[in-house]
Amino acid sequence: MNKTGEDLTALFASLNASLGDRFVTSQAVRDAHGRGEGLHDIMAPDGVAFPRSTEEVAQIVRLCADHKVPIIAFGVGTSLEGQIQALHGGISLDMSQMTQILATSAADLDCRVEAGVTREQLNAHIQSDGLFFPLDPGANATLGGMAATRASGTNAVRYGTMREVTLGLTVVTPQGEVIRTGGRARKSSAGYDLTRLYVGSEGTLGVITELQLRLFGIPEVIAAAVCQFEDLAGAIEAVTVILQMGIDMARIELLDELQMQASIAYSKLDGLREAPTLFMEFHGSPAAVDEQIAQVGEIVGQLGGGALQQAKVQEERNRLWTARHNGYWAARGLRPGCEAFATDACVPISNLAACITETKAEAAASGLICPIVGHVGDGNFHVLILFDPSDPAERQRADALAESIALRALHHGGTITGEHGIGLHKLGLMEAEHGEALKVMRAVKQALDPDGIMNPGKTIPAA
Amino acid sequence: MNKTGEDLTALFASLNASLGDRFVTSQAVRDAHGRGEGLHDIMAPDGVAFPRSTEEVAQIVRLCADHKVPIIAFGVGTSLEGQIQALHGGISLDMSQMTQILATSAADLDCRVEAGVTREQLNAHIQSDGLFFPLDPGANATLGGMAATRASGTNAVRYGTMREVTLGLTVVTPQGEVIRTGGRARKSSAGYDLTRLYVGSEGTLGVITELQLRLFGIPEVIAAAVCQFEDLAGAIEAVTVILQMGIDMARIELLDELQMQASIAYSKLDGLREAPTLFMEFHGSPAAVDEQIAQVGEIVGQLGGGALQQAKVQEERNRLWTARHNGYWAARGLRPGCEAFATDACVPISNLAACITETKAEAAASGLICPIVGHVGDGNFHVLILFDPSDPAERQRADALAESIALRALHHGGTITGEHGIGLHKLGLMEAEHGEALKVMRAVKQALDPDGIMNPGKTIPAA
């Protein structure tokens, strides 16, 4: 019997018969599939299946559908909002054996991959063709998982999110049928956009098994630069003007003075001060990059920014972006023994300064240590809320602050999550963001997954 | 009684009571709302309503829903695939009195408009702020209509289609509820992407009444250029290399030798030959545009293209793009008395040369005159099939050729429609493109519009 009272004996026998040792029910393996990188408790699935093909996924889904047993697709477990906890038990579909890169085309700047391919695996594979896949959420996530959460990261300001770079999908429906959405054409007006319906649906409408993705040519020149500001408002104003002028930034990241304090200590960023800082990257031809850097230099100069400190060689660039990606670990160093989680507000850029300023005031009033990093070109920022895990009252204060930050994003015309998704953790805020539109989402869920076996309890709150 | 046997007396009385002279049942007005710009016969709605607000749209939809009477949203009637024919009668919702530009933000590069605003109206309004809305399907369509058909046009290669530039929508559901989808944030991972579900749904899931759209800064420099090639393969190879090098073309359009013959005569394009030709546009800073032009000049030189003929002043540029947009009328001049319609295949660019070459051979074998224009940067091309309207056999041949072109696009990994949509005319090809995925589209339609009152008979073929 699993936690919803299902007798799983027959299902397990069938899964064993089809998958052999690729169906596992040991506690250790189940626990390893019971949560992502968020702070949530482990909620283990009843078993873990390791399919090797779309057809095997379909077969597993049909078996589970026959028994009305939940199915939770699993990439590498780096989701942050409780997307993979087995709230109602069921079978975790671990995609780690579906890692084939099925096709790449330099002429079409696209590829087709199985859902278990990670972004680093893809980039290693295509580099020799002069191609790259820019989206970089930090973690070396699977591309299936990135599509499922509509992930993005530091490069989205130029290259878009998974919404923009996913051209098509292979999906196993809750009924165990295999469908293909979208295609290889760059655009299409042929019916409903199912690709973008599945992108961001967090496994609640079906299992993504293959993706057709856009690729990009590796830029001739990649240059990075750092600029420090007297105050946050100046830094954000600079970003606004840079974007408004159409300067095609590849990355433009904000670290506030507290995050800089943490990162200077953790990543040995010599020569930088504890002040609001922009980390930037420029892609293009030599002339284009030179022009962009000159234009940006002029803008930041007018808005109280210091001189651009350029990182021209790859080693310096790597040091910078490694420091940026290690922001979470650096921040935790601000308070030994603490834990931390990240909020994910995203607002129109004209409201970003106000939203961050208000947020910092509220964070200060809470008494919690809260450094901020942000994909500011998209209006997206993460407050890393540090708290003492042994102090339930402090955890409660941290949670209340996080909720307030999400609601403030809505107040400023934004969204409760720019890139981390809803999962379990933000379910309670969906109504505030979507209002009546939530009914339409529920109708879609009910229509496509009437038995509610696909990642139940996630993304769309019950009515 | 309307054509589906409904007694409309009570509905008409209610519509008259709420809208007064903004509900019209005269034959002339009904006929004017009975077809778009395609070749289809007029199928007039039973009445035409002219709402002035989202709330009025909702009220009309609720009345129609009570009587299970169809609703067909109408922009300016420039759709090409029979999207607005009142197949089952019903009420045409003419959006021409919903033309308010509700907000524009230069800082956020976005705007909110009512659905009846046309793209030219929007551009006239925002020009003085240094902003523009790039999407240009030729016709001065409404933005609501462009979203409904997922339109694009000559600028999509750089700026995307309505899929990419639509940030959010206000939609009246088939139940007459008002929902807001998406928002002003540049990205979000909060639940299902309803915005992109409605974009391209051709009024079959609800009525779009407002749109939140991305805008762009007017480029510092806009330059156009023309390049003529000895053969089509060279022209397409040049496009492939240009895109692969990441040169950020604003427009790159192909006209084949037959279309050039037509356009030289119609638009007095002195100095150009009847040869495959690329019309190009470059946007950016002076240095960036100069560099782009130099790079493109080098590429076309290596691939059998002639020297780039630049159109530097706005007047020359306008002449060029007017000629491009008048391609349809120019083509009809190739055979006086003929009619014409456009196919809309879109394929991966690596297959574009083969697809067009095969298409030209088939067109030649058909005996029909078929010039070709194409948004080749997207792999999208239109064959303008000329035929004698008094000769049913010829029309049949034209239709067969069009169907074959659509199926060939699928064979080459593409789509039956890049930007014109499905409407009524391409219903029969949806199964060929989508296979089992069509079931999912049907389930979505059934879930959101169970009574089938939203533009019935369009987009999604009956099972």
Coordinates of C-alpha atoms in Angstrom, one line a residue, chain A residues 177-182 194, chain B residues 410 429-442 460-461:
Chain A
E177 CA 0.3 8.3 -26.0
V178 CA 3.4 9.8 -27.7
I179 CA 2.8 13.2 -29.3
R180 CA 5.2 15.6 -31.1
T181 CA 4.6 19.3 -30.7
G182 CA 6.0 22.2 -32.7
L194 CA 1.2 23.0 -27.4
Chain B
L410 CA 6.0 18.8 -43.8
L429 CA -4.0 19.4 -43.3
M430 CA -3.9 19.7 -39.5
E431 CA -3.8 15.9 -39.0
A432 CA -0.9 15.5 -41.4
E433 CA 1.1 18.1 -39.4
H434 CA 0.2 17.2 -35.9
G435 CA -0.9 13.5 -35.8
E436 CA -1.8 12.4 -32.3
A437 CA -1.1 15.9 -30.9
L438 CA -4.4 17.0 -32.6
K439 CA -6.2 15.0 -29.9
V440 CA -4.6 17.3 -27.2
M441 CA -5.7 20.4 -29.1
R442 CA -9.2 19.0 -29.4
I460 CA -9.1 22.4 -35.1
P461 CA -10.8 19.9 -37.4

